[in-house]
PDB file of C-alpha atoms in Angstrom:
ATOM      1  CA  MET S 287     -21.573 -28.131  28.310  1.00  0.00           C
ATOM      2  CA  SER S 288     -18.112 -29.545  27.472  1.00  0.00           C
ATOM      3  CA  ASN S 289     -14.962 -29.022  29.519  1.00  0.00           C
ATOM      4  CA  LEU S 290     -11.459 -28.019  28.353  1.00  0.00           C
ATOM      5  CA  ARG S 291      -8.402 -30.047  29.135  1.00  0.00           C
ATOM      6  CA  ILE S 292      -5.183 -28.041  29.605  1.00  0.00           C
ATOM      7  CA  SER S 293      -2.022 -29.043  27.685  1.00  0.00           C
ATOM      8  CA  ALA S 294       1.110 -27.103  26.914  1.00  0.00           C
ATOM      9  CA  PHE S 295       4.198 -26.749  24.718  1.00  0.00           C
ATOM     10  CA  ALA S 296       6.523 -27.438  27.690  1.00  0.00           C
ATOM     11  CA  ASP S 297       9.691 -26.763  25.663  1.00  0.00           C
ATOM     12  CA  GLU S 298       8.812 -23.166  26.224  1.00  0.00           C
ATOM     13  CA  TYR S 299       9.701 -23.891  29.928  1.00  0.00           C
ATOM     14  CA  SER S 300      12.960 -25.856  29.226  1.00  0.00           C
ATOM     15  CA  ASP S 301      14.981 -27.591  26.636  1.00  0.00           C
ATOM     16  CA  SER S 302      15.333 -30.675  29.025  1.00  0.00           C
ATOM     17  CA  PHE S 303      12.452 -33.001  28.661  1.00  0.00           C
ATOM     18  CA  GLU S 304      12.637 -34.161  32.121  1.00  0.00           C
ATOM     19  CA  GLU S 305      12.360 -30.548  33.373  1.00  0.00           C
ATOM     20  CA  GLN S 306       9.398 -30.093  30.982  1.00  0.00           C
ATOM     21  CA  LEU S 307       7.542 -33.041  32.535  1.00  0.00           C
ATOM     22  CA  GLN S 308       8.462 -32.012  36.176  1.00  0.00           C
ATOM     23  CA  ALA S 309       7.191 -28.514  35.518  1.00  0.00           C
ATOM     24  CA  LEU S 310       3.832 -29.753  34.092  1.00  0.00           C
ATOM     25  CA  LYS S 311       3.281 -31.924  37.257  1.00  0.00           C
ATOM     26  CA  ARG S 312       4.032 -28.889  39.436  1.00  0.00           C
ATOM     27  CA  PHE S 313       1.568 -26.834  37.485  1.00  0.00           C
ATOM     28  CA  GLY S 314      -1.089 -29.476  37.590  1.00  0.00           C
ATOM     29  CA  ILE S 315      -1.074 -29.993  33.893  1.00  0.00           C
ATOM     30  CA  ASN S 316      -1.319 -33.631  32.769  1.00  0.00           C
ATOM     31  CA  ASN S 317      -0.945 -33.285  28.959  1.00  0.00           C
ATOM     32  CA  ILE S 318       1.656 -32.150  26.650  1.00  0.00           C
ATOM     33  CA  GLU S 319       1.920 -31.145  23.021  1.00  0.00           C
ATOM     34  CA  LEU S 320       5.340 -32.389  21.846  1.00  0.00           C
ATOM     35  CA  ARG S 321       7.598 -30.136  19.879  1.00  0.00           C
ATOM     36  CA  HIS S 322      11.272 -30.025  20.982  1.00  0.00           C
ATOM     37  CA  LEU S 323      12.644 -32.786  23.258  1.00  0.00           C
ATOM     38  CA  LEU S 324      15.742 -34.844  23.790  1.00  0.00           C
ATOM     39  CA  GLY S 325      17.691 -32.159  21.943  1.00  0.00           C
ATOM     40  CA  LYS S 326      15.779 -32.249  18.600  1.00  0.00           C
ATOM     41  CA  ASN S 327      12.439 -31.590  16.983  1.00  0.00           C
ATOM     42  CA  VAL S 328       9.809 -34.226  17.549  1.00  0.00           C
ATOM     43  CA  SER S 329       9.715 -35.005  13.792  1.00  0.00           C
ATOM     44  CA  LEU S 330      13.347 -36.225  14.030  1.00  0.00           C
ATOM     45  CA  LEU S 331      12.891 -38.770  16.978  1.00  0.00           C
ATOM     46  CA  GLU S 332      14.277 -42.359  16.231  1.00  0.00           C
ATOM     47  CA  LYS S 333      12.176 -45.278  17.324  1.00  0.00           C
ATOM     48  CA  ASP S 334      14.371 -46.087  20.332  1.00  0.00           C
ATOM     49  CA  GLU S 335      14.016 -42.419  21.270  1.00  0.00           C
ATOM     50  CA  VAL S 336      10.216 -42.660  21.033  1.00  0.00           C
ATOM     51  CA  VAL S 337      10.376 -45.631  23.334  1.00  0.00           C
ATOM     52  CA  LYS S 338      12.361 -43.551  25.964  1.00  0.00           C
ATOM     53  CA  VAL S 339       9.845 -40.720  25.623  1.00  0.00           C
ATOM     54  CA  LYS S 340       7.005 -43.011  26.244  1.00  0.00           C
ATOM     55  CA  GLU S 341       8.662 -44.418  29.453  1.00  0.00           C
ATOM     56  CA  MET S 342       9.225 -40.920  30.752  1.00  0.00           C
ATOM     57  CA  LEU S 343       5.687 -39.851  30.058  1.00  0.00           C
ATOM     58  CA  GLU S 344       4.388 -42.931  31.874  1.00  0.00           C
ATOM     59  CA  GLU S 345       6.717 -42.305  34.790  1.00  0.00           C
ATOM     60  CA  TYR S 346       5.280 -38.712  35.272  1.00  0.00           C
ATOM     61  CA  GLY S 347       1.746 -39.572  34.415  1.00  0.00           C
ATOM     62  CA  VAL S 348       1.595 -37.028  31.421  1.00  0.00           C
ATOM     63  CA  LYS S 349      -0.209 -37.902  28.159  1.00  0.00           C
ATOM     64  CA  VAL S 350       0.254 -36.425  24.724  1.00  0.00           C
ATOM     65  CA  SER S 351      -2.483 -34.265  23.490  1.00  0.00           C
ATOM     66  CA  ALA S 352      -0.955 -33.739  20.040  1.00  0.00           C
ATOM     67  CA  ILE S 353       2.265 -33.913  18.132  1.00  0.00           C
ATOM     68  CA  GLY S 354       3.324 -30.294  17.497  1.00  0.00           C
ATOM     69  CA  SER S 355       4.940 -31.173  14.219  1.00  0.00           C
ATOM     70  CA  PRO S 356       6.510 -28.775  11.596  1.00  0.00           C
ATOM     71  CA  LEU S 357       4.697 -30.611   8.728  1.00  0.00           C
ATOM     72  CA  GLY S 358       3.696 -28.059   5.947  1.00  0.00           C
ATOM     73  CA  LYS S 359       6.119 -25.331   7.496  1.00  0.00           C
ATOM     74  CA  ILE S 360       8.213 -25.456   4.317  1.00  0.00           C
ATOM     75  CA  ARG S 361       8.272 -23.830   0.900  1.00  0.00           C
ATOM     76  CA  LEU S 362       6.421 -25.512  -1.827  1.00  0.00           C
ATOM     77  CA  ASP S 363       9.667 -25.804  -3.917  1.00  0.00           C
ATOM     78  CA  ALA S 364      11.428 -27.625  -1.096  1.00  0.00           C
ATOM     79  CA  ASP S 365      11.968 -31.575  -1.333  1.00  0.00           C
ATOM     80  CA  LEU S 366       8.363 -32.583  -0.742  1.00  0.00           C
ATOM     81  CA  ASN S 367       9.126 -36.269  -1.137  1.00  0.00           C
ATOM     82  CA  SER S 368      11.534 -36.158   1.809  1.00  0.00           C
ATOM     83  CA  HIS S 369       8.982 -34.085   3.690  1.00  0.00           C
ATOM     84  CA  PHE S 370       6.328 -36.861   3.210  1.00  0.00           C
ATOM     85  CA  GLU S 371       8.850 -39.353   4.581  1.00  0.00           C
ATOM     86  CA  THR S 372       9.256 -37.190   7.487  1.00  0.00           C
ATOM     87  CA  ALA S 373       5.332 -37.136   7.833  1.00  0.00           C
ATOM     88  CA  LYS S 374       5.444 -41.036   8.060  1.00  0.00           C
ATOM     89  CA  ARG S 375       7.924 -40.776  10.978  1.00  0.00           C
ATOM     90  CA  VAL S 376       5.663 -38.293  12.690  1.00  0.00           C
ATOM     91  CA  PHE S 377       2.565 -40.367  12.248  1.00  0.00           C
ATOM     92  CA  TRP S 378       4.315 -43.430  13.591  1.00  0.00           C
ATOM     93  CA  THR S 379       5.407 -41.422  16.610  1.00  0.00           C
ATOM     94  CA  ALA S 380       1.843 -40.268  17.164  1.00  0.00           C
ATOM     95  CA  ASN S 381       0.416 -43.802  17.145  1.00  0.00           C
ATOM     96  CA  SER S 382       3.348 -44.838  19.468  1.00  0.00           C
ATOM     97  CA  LEU S 383       2.494 -42.129  21.951  1.00  0.00           C
ATOM     98  CA  GLU S 384      -1.291 -42.731  21.655  1.00  0.00           C
ATOM     99  CA  THR S 385      -2.381 -39.423  20.291  1.00  0.00           C
ATOM    100  CA  SER S 386      -4.612 -38.947  17.334  1.00  0.00           C
ATOM    101  CA  PHE S 387      -3.852 -35.327  16.658  1.00  0.00           C
ATOM    102  CA  VAL S 388      -0.797 -33.917  14.619  1.00  0.00           C
ATOM    103  CA  ARG S 389      -0.432 -30.247  14.239  1.00  0.00           C
ATOM    104  CA  MET S 390       0.601 -29.018  10.727  1.00  0.00           C
ATOM    105  CA  PHE S 391       0.715 -25.920   8.416  1.00  0.00           C
ATOM    106  CA  SER S 392      -0.249 -25.110   4.844  1.00  0.00           C
ATOM    107  CA  PHE S 393       3.080 -24.199   3.248  1.00  0.00           C
ATOM    108  CA  TYR S 394       5.226 -21.063   2.285  1.00  0.00           C
ATOM    109  CA  ALA S 395       5.581 -19.837  -1.264  1.00  0.00           C
ATOM    110  CA  PRO S 396       8.838 -20.154  -3.232  1.00  0.00           C
ATOM    111  CA  GLU S 397      10.966 -16.955  -3.509  1.00  0.00           C
ATOM    112  CA  ASN S 398       9.296 -14.086  -5.510  1.00  0.00           C
ATOM    113  CA  LYS S 399       5.806 -15.934  -5.497  1.00  0.00           C
ATOM    114  CA  ASN S 400       2.685 -15.295  -3.656  1.00  0.00           C
ATOM    115  CA  ILE S 401       1.297 -18.115  -1.720  1.00  0.00           C
ATOM    116  CA  ILE S 402      -2.282 -16.914  -2.369  1.00  0.00           C
ATOM    117  CA  ASP S 403      -1.733 -17.604  -6.024  1.00  0.00           C
ATOM    118  CA  MET S 404      -0.911 -21.223  -5.336  1.00  0.00           C
ATOM    119  CA  LYS S 405      -3.950 -22.835  -4.018  1.00  0.00           C
ATOM    120  CA  GLY S 406      -3.674 -25.736  -6.371  1.00  0.00           C
ATOM    121  CA  GLU S 407      -0.182 -26.580  -5.322  1.00  0.00           C
ATOM    122  CA  VAL S 408      -1.117 -26.244  -1.713  1.00  0.00           C
ATOM    123  CA  LEU S 409      -4.065 -28.586  -1.999  1.00  0.00           C
ATOM    124  CA  GLY S 410      -1.870 -31.085  -3.953  1.00  0.00           C
ATOM    125  CA  ALA S 411       0.656 -31.336  -1.249  1.00  0.00           C
ATOM    126  CA  LEU S 412      -1.966 -31.336   1.487  1.00  0.00           C
ATOM    127  CA  GLU S 413      -3.677 -34.190  -0.298  1.00  0.00           C
ATOM    128  CA  LYS S 414      -0.604 -36.422   0.047  1.00  0.00           C
ATOM    129  CA  LEU S 415      -0.277 -35.538   3.759  1.00  0.00           C
ATOM    130  CA  VAL S 416      -4.010 -36.315   4.399  1.00  0.00           C
ATOM    131  CA  ALA S 417      -3.760 -39.582   2.578  1.00  0.00           C
ATOM    132  CA  LEU S 418      -0.809 -40.624   4.604  1.00  0.00           C
ATOM    133  CA  ALA S 419      -2.459 -39.515   7.825  1.00  0.00           C
ATOM    134  CA  ARG S 420      -5.433 -41.572   6.878  1.00  0.00           C
ATOM    135  CA  GLU S 421      -3.164 -44.696   6.580  1.00  0.00           C
ATOM    136  CA  TYR S 422      -1.946 -44.139  10.063  1.00  0.00           C
ATOM    137  CA  GLY S 423      -5.319 -43.318  11.623  1.00  0.00           C
ATOM    138  CA  VAL S 424      -4.305 -39.796  12.816  1.00  0.00           C
ATOM    139  CA  THR S 425      -5.917 -36.446  12.173  1.00  0.00           C
ATOM    140  CA  LEU S 426      -4.011 -33.594  10.744  1.00  0.00           C
ATOM    141  CA  CYS S 427      -4.885 -30.322  12.434  1.00  0.00           C
ATOM    142  CA  HIS S 428      -4.001 -27.074  10.564  1.00  0.00           C
ATOM    143  CA  GLU S 429      -2.718 -24.050  12.542  1.00  0.00           C
ATOM    144  CA  ASN S 430      -3.288 -20.486  11.231  1.00  0.00           C
ATOM    145  CA  GLU S 431       0.014 -18.770  11.073  1.00  0.00           C
ATOM    146  CA  ALA S 432       1.555 -15.843   9.136  1.00  0.00           C
ATOM    147  CA  ARG S 433       2.583 -16.192   5.543  1.00  0.00           C
ATOM    148  CA  ILE S 434       1.293 -19.760   4.991  1.00  0.00           C
ATOM    149  CA  TYR S 435      -1.749 -20.188   2.655  1.00  0.00           C
ATOM    150  CA  GLY S 436      -4.124 -20.651   5.670  1.00  0.00           C
ATOM    151  CA  ASP S 437      -3.099 -17.486   7.541  1.00  0.00           C
ATOM    152  CA  ILE S 438      -6.660 -15.811   7.635  1.00  0.00           C
ATOM    153  CA  PRO S 439      -9.957 -17.390   8.337  1.00  0.00           C
ATOM    154  CA  THR S 440     -11.411 -17.477   4.840  1.00  0.00           C
ATOM    155  CA  ARG S 441      -8.447 -19.387   3.429  1.00  0.00           C
ATOM    156  CA  CYS S 442      -8.415 -21.759   6.380  1.00  0.00           C
ATOM    157  CA  LYS S 443     -12.041 -22.572   5.718  1.00  0.00           C
ATOM    158  CA  GLU S 444     -11.270 -23.128   2.101  1.00  0.00           C
ATOM    159  CA  LEU S 445      -8.755 -25.923   3.036  1.00  0.00           C
ATOM    160  CA  LEU S 446     -10.912 -27.412   5.880  1.00  0.00           C
ATOM    161  CA  ASP S 447     -14.013 -27.574   3.560  1.00  0.00           C
ATOM    162  CA  TYR S 448     -12.002 -29.082   0.735  1.00  0.00           C
ATOM    163  CA  PHE S 449     -11.176 -32.109   2.779  1.00  0.00           C
ATOM    164  CA  GLY S 450     -14.681 -32.546   4.153  1.00  0.00           C
ATOM    165  CA  GLY S 451     -13.760 -33.116   7.722  1.00  0.00           C
ATOM    166  CA  GLU S 452     -10.509 -35.142   7.345  1.00  0.00           C
ATOM    167  CA  LEU S 453      -8.438 -31.930   8.077  1.00  0.00           C
ATOM    168  CA  LYS S 454      -9.208 -30.156  11.377  1.00  0.00           C
ATOM    169  CA  CYS S 455      -8.438 -26.799  12.771  1.00  0.00           C
ATOM    170  CA  VAL S 456      -5.993 -25.716  15.559  1.00  0.00           C
ATOM    171  CA  PHE S 457      -7.501 -22.393  16.330  1.00  0.00           C
ATOM    172  CA  ASP S 458      -4.934 -19.883  17.481  1.00  0.00           C
ATOM    173  CA  MET S 459      -6.739 -16.691  18.307  1.00  0.00           C
ATOM    174  CA  GLY S 460      -3.391 -14.931  19.076  1.00  0.00           C
ATOM    175  CA  ASN S 461      -2.039 -15.564  15.549  1.00  0.00           C
ATOM    176  CA  PHE S 462      -5.256 -14.197  14.076  1.00  0.00           C
ATOM    177  CA  VAL S 463      -4.816 -10.928  16.066  1.00  0.00           C
ATOM    178  CA  LEU S 464      -1.284 -10.720  14.709  1.00  0.00           C
ATOM    179  CA  GLU S 465      -2.725 -10.924  11.185  1.00  0.00           C
ATOM    180  CA  GLY S 466      -5.208  -8.113  11.970  1.00  0.00           C
ATOM    181  CA  VAL S 467      -8.160 -10.507  12.173  1.00  0.00           C
ATOM    182  CA  GLU S 468     -11.013 -10.062  14.625  1.00  0.00           C
ATOM    183  CA  PRO S 469     -11.043 -13.282  16.534  1.00  0.00           C
ATOM    184  CA  TYR S 470     -14.799 -13.707  17.207  1.00  0.00           C
ATOM    185  CA  SER S 471     -15.509 -13.566  13.459  1.00  0.00           C
ATOM    186  CA  ALA S 472     -12.754 -16.065  12.875  1.00  0.00           C
ATOM    187  CA  TYR S 473     -14.207 -18.345  15.533  1.00  0.00           C
ATOM    188  CA  GLU S 474     -17.743 -18.168  14.065  1.00  0.00           C
ATOM    189  CA  LEU S 475     -16.400 -19.166  10.635  1.00  0.00           C
ATOM    190  CA  LEU S 476     -14.292 -22.047  11.747  1.00  0.00           C
ATOM    191  CA  LYS S 477     -15.875 -23.452  14.941  1.00  0.00           C
ATOM    192  CA  GLU S 478     -17.325 -26.577  13.250  1.00  0.00           C
ATOM    193  CA  HIS S 479     -13.850 -27.499  12.282  1.00  0.00           C
ATOM    194  CA  VAL S 480     -12.021 -26.910  15.599  1.00  0.00           C
ATOM    195  CA  ALA S 481     -10.111 -29.929  17.049  1.00  0.00           C
ATOM    196  CA  TYR S 482      -8.354 -27.835  19.768  1.00  0.00           C
ATOM    197  CA  PHE S 483      -6.933 -24.424  20.590  1.00  0.00           C
ATOM    198  CA  HIS S 484      -3.546 -22.903  20.899  1.00  0.00           C
ATOM    199  CA  ILE S 485      -3.462 -20.375  23.779  1.00  0.00           C
ATOM    200  CA  LYS S 486      -1.466 -17.235  22.826  1.00  0.00           C
ATOM    201  CA  ASP S 487      -2.621 -13.855  23.323  1.00  0.00           C
ATOM    202  CA  ALA S 488      -1.512 -10.670  21.444  1.00  0.00           C
ATOM    203  CA  LEU S 489      -2.066  -7.001  20.651  1.00  0.00           C
ATOM    204  CA  TYR S 490      -2.847  -5.746  17.174  1.00  0.00           C
ATOM    205  CA  GLU S 491       0.274  -3.652  17.295  1.00  0.00           C
ATOM    206  CA  GLY S 492       2.193  -6.933  17.242  1.00  0.00           C
ATOM    207  CA  ALA S 493       3.141  -7.749  20.862  1.00  0.00           C
ATOM    208  CA  ILE S 494       2.552 -11.171  22.337  1.00  0.00           C
ATOM    209  CA  VAL S 495       1.231 -10.916  25.852  1.00  0.00           C
ATOM    210  CA  PRO S 496      -0.064 -13.288  28.550  1.00  0.00           C
ATOM    211  CA  ALA S 497      -3.523 -14.808  28.212  1.00  0.00           C
ATOM    212  CA  GLY S 498      -6.304 -12.260  28.962  1.00  0.00           C
ATOM    213  CA  LYS S 499      -3.913  -9.186  28.569  1.00  0.00           C
ATOM    214  CA  GLY S 500      -4.338  -8.843  24.876  1.00  0.00           C
ATOM    215  CA  GLU S 501      -7.065  -8.745  22.215  1.00  0.00           C
ATOM    216  CA  ALA S 502      -7.558 -12.508  21.355  1.00  0.00           C
ATOM    217  CA  LYS S 503     -10.772 -12.779  23.397  1.00  0.00           C
ATOM    218  CA  ILE S 504      -9.458 -16.100  24.703  1.00  0.00           C
ATOM    219  CA  LYS S 505     -11.917 -16.337  27.718  1.00  0.00           C
ATOM    220  CA  GLU S 506     -14.900 -15.464  25.660  1.00  0.00           C
ATOM    221  CA  ILE S 507     -14.148 -17.714  22.716  1.00  0.00           C
ATOM    222  CA  LEU S 508     -13.418 -20.701  25.006  1.00  0.00           C
ATOM    223  CA  SER S 509     -16.715 -20.042  26.805  1.00  0.00           C
ATOM    224  CA  LEU S 510     -18.521 -20.028  23.455  1.00  0.00           C
ATOM    225  CA  HIS S 511     -16.888 -23.247  22.505  1.00  0.00           C
ATOM    226  CA  ARG S 512     -17.768 -25.047  25.727  1.00  0.00           C
ATOM    227  CA  GLU S 513     -21.440 -24.364  24.776  1.00  0.00           C
ATOM    228  CA  TYR S 514     -20.888 -25.416  21.207  1.00  0.00           C
ATOM    229  CA  ALA S 515     -18.613 -28.461  21.378  1.00  0.00           C
ATOM    230  CA  LYS S 516     -20.268 -31.863  22.011  1.00  0.00           C
ATOM    231  CA  GLU S 517     -17.099 -33.305  23.546  1.00  0.00           C
ATOM    232  CA  ASP S 518     -14.351 -32.097  25.832  1.00  0.00           C
ATOM    233  CA  PHE S 519     -11.459 -30.385  23.975  1.00  0.00           C
ATOM    234  CA  PHE S 520      -7.823 -29.468  24.668  1.00  0.00           C
ATOM    235  CA  VAL S 521      -6.466 -26.041  25.071  1.00  0.00           C
ATOM    236  CA  SER S 522      -2.672 -26.184  24.487  1.00  0.00           C
ATOM    237  CA  LEU S 523      -0.483 -23.277  25.968  1.00  0.00           C
ATOM    238  CA  GLU S 524       1.884 -21.792  23.434  1.00  0.00           C
ATOM    239  CA  PRO S 525       2.384 -18.395  25.082  1.00  0.00           C
ATOM    240  CA  HIS S 526       5.642 -17.240  23.336  1.00  0.00           C
ATOM    241  CA  LEU S 527       6.284 -14.787  26.097  1.00  0.00           C
ATOM    242  CA  GLN S 528      10.018 -15.158  25.942  1.00  0.00           C
ATOM    243  CA  THR S 529      10.397 -13.248  22.727  1.00  0.00           C
ATOM    244  CA  PHE S 530      12.332 -15.276  20.212  1.00  0.00           C
ATOM    245  CA  THR S 531      14.762 -13.936  17.750  1.00  0.00           C
ATOM    246  CA  GLY S 532      13.111 -12.828  14.454  1.00  0.00           C
ATOM    247  CA  LEU S 533       9.598 -12.296  15.954  1.00  0.00           C
ATOM    248  CA  ASN S 534       9.465  -8.650  14.801  1.00  0.00           C
ATOM    249  CA  ALA S 535      10.244  -9.952  11.190  1.00  0.00           C
ATOM    250  CA  LEU S 536       7.544 -12.709  11.486  1.00  0.00           C
ATOM    251  CA  VAL S 537       4.905 -10.149  12.551  1.00  0.00           C
ATOM    252  CA  GLY S 538       6.149  -7.799   9.802  1.00  0.00           C
ATOM    253  CA  ARG S 539       6.467  -4.614  11.990  1.00  0.00           C
ATOM    254  CA  PRO S 540       8.520  -3.412  15.019  1.00  0.00           C
ATOM    255  CA  PHE S 541       6.959  -3.292  18.391  1.00  0.00           C
ATOM    256  CA  GLU S 542       7.919  -3.146  22.123  1.00  0.00           C
ATOM    257  CA  ASN S 543       6.478  -5.815  24.261  1.00  0.00           C
ATOM    258  CA  PRO S 544       5.058  -4.553  27.485  1.00  0.00           C
ATOM    259  CA  TYR S 545       5.738  -7.917  29.143  1.00  0.00           C
ATOM    260  CA  GLN S 546       9.514  -8.680  29.701  1.00  0.00           C
ATOM    261  CA  TYR S 547      10.953 -11.791  31.502  1.00  0.00           C
ATOM    262  CA  PRO S 548      14.385 -12.641  32.473  1.00  0.00           C
ATOM    263  CA  ASP S 549      14.150 -16.270  31.243  1.00  0.00           C
ATOM    264  CA  LYS S 550      12.036 -19.023  29.708  1.00  0.00           C
ATOM    265  CA  LYS S 551      11.032 -20.528  32.977  1.00  0.00           C
ATOM    266  CA  THR S 552       9.784 -17.277  34.480  1.00  0.00           C
ATOM    267  CA  ALA S 553       7.756 -16.499  31.213  1.00  0.00           C
ATOM    268  CA  PHE S 554       6.102 -19.873  30.962  1.00  0.00           C
ATOM    269  CA  SER S 555       5.209 -19.898  34.681  1.00  0.00           C
ATOM    270  CA  ASP S 556       3.603 -16.600  34.352  1.00  0.00           C
ATOM    271  CA  ALA S 557       1.676 -17.812  31.194  1.00  0.00           C
ATOM    272  CA  VAL S 558       0.364 -20.691  33.195  1.00  0.00           C
ATOM    273  CA  THR S 559      -0.632 -18.533  36.148  1.00  0.00           C
ATOM    274  CA  LYS S 560      -2.364 -15.895  33.937  1.00  0.00           C
ATOM    275  CA  PHE S 561      -4.319 -18.460  31.959  1.00  0.00           C
ATOM    276  CA  LYS S 562      -5.599 -20.331  35.063  1.00  0.00           C
ATOM    277  CA  GLU S 563      -6.602 -16.981  36.613  1.00  0.00           C
ATOM    278  CA  LEU S 564      -8.442 -16.156  33.267  1.00  0.00           C
ATOM    279  CA  ILE S 565     -10.518 -19.253  33.198  1.00  0.00           C
TER     280      ILE S 565
END
């Protein structure tokens, strides 16, 4: 039986990178998925800033489980050449911070087009990203999210199968629930491709809730994967409990969240507590 290793998007606790690291140590979490730090997105870090980040990580004894990059989170009619240059920066950062995983997405459609009808364009853009990742020796990990090509399990599997193992899956059961997808069936379809998990729970009505309080079957799926996986794997907390502006629009329907928090730190702290209780 494999074991899970806890990581987190600690930018959901604080904008300050030092406070992020201090919080992780207090919570007994020794890994981080980097997204926002030093006042910018991880994809925008300069080389001297990456050196600073590495020094701070070493000071606090925290390792990087993955780079939570925004690669592929743009429209297909955007400046893709510039995006591929950003990818090189992200992959260099991953190498420097000694992680092999880079989270990414499978693109949005241009205005007045449907991403489902653009499989060829999606695969063409992904081919370039996968080729660049190969050069840097990193593994791209596709996250299922609303409105991108790989928003539901069958289209995720199309992409993963196409690349024959070079593209892996970040399995987010909460995001699948928000798409109206039953998470068990999604897991059974994609389990052979899973590199790691994002921990987010949700209700089918659209509310994002603490782990174990929704319909994402987090405990059950992680238990299944511990039996299935041959190696230990990361679970990265991305709770999104401090509801962000535009979430209703992203989900596509209005809702009232039954869990309310006065600030980011309280929300993140409750997310960690609830997840540890769950497992």
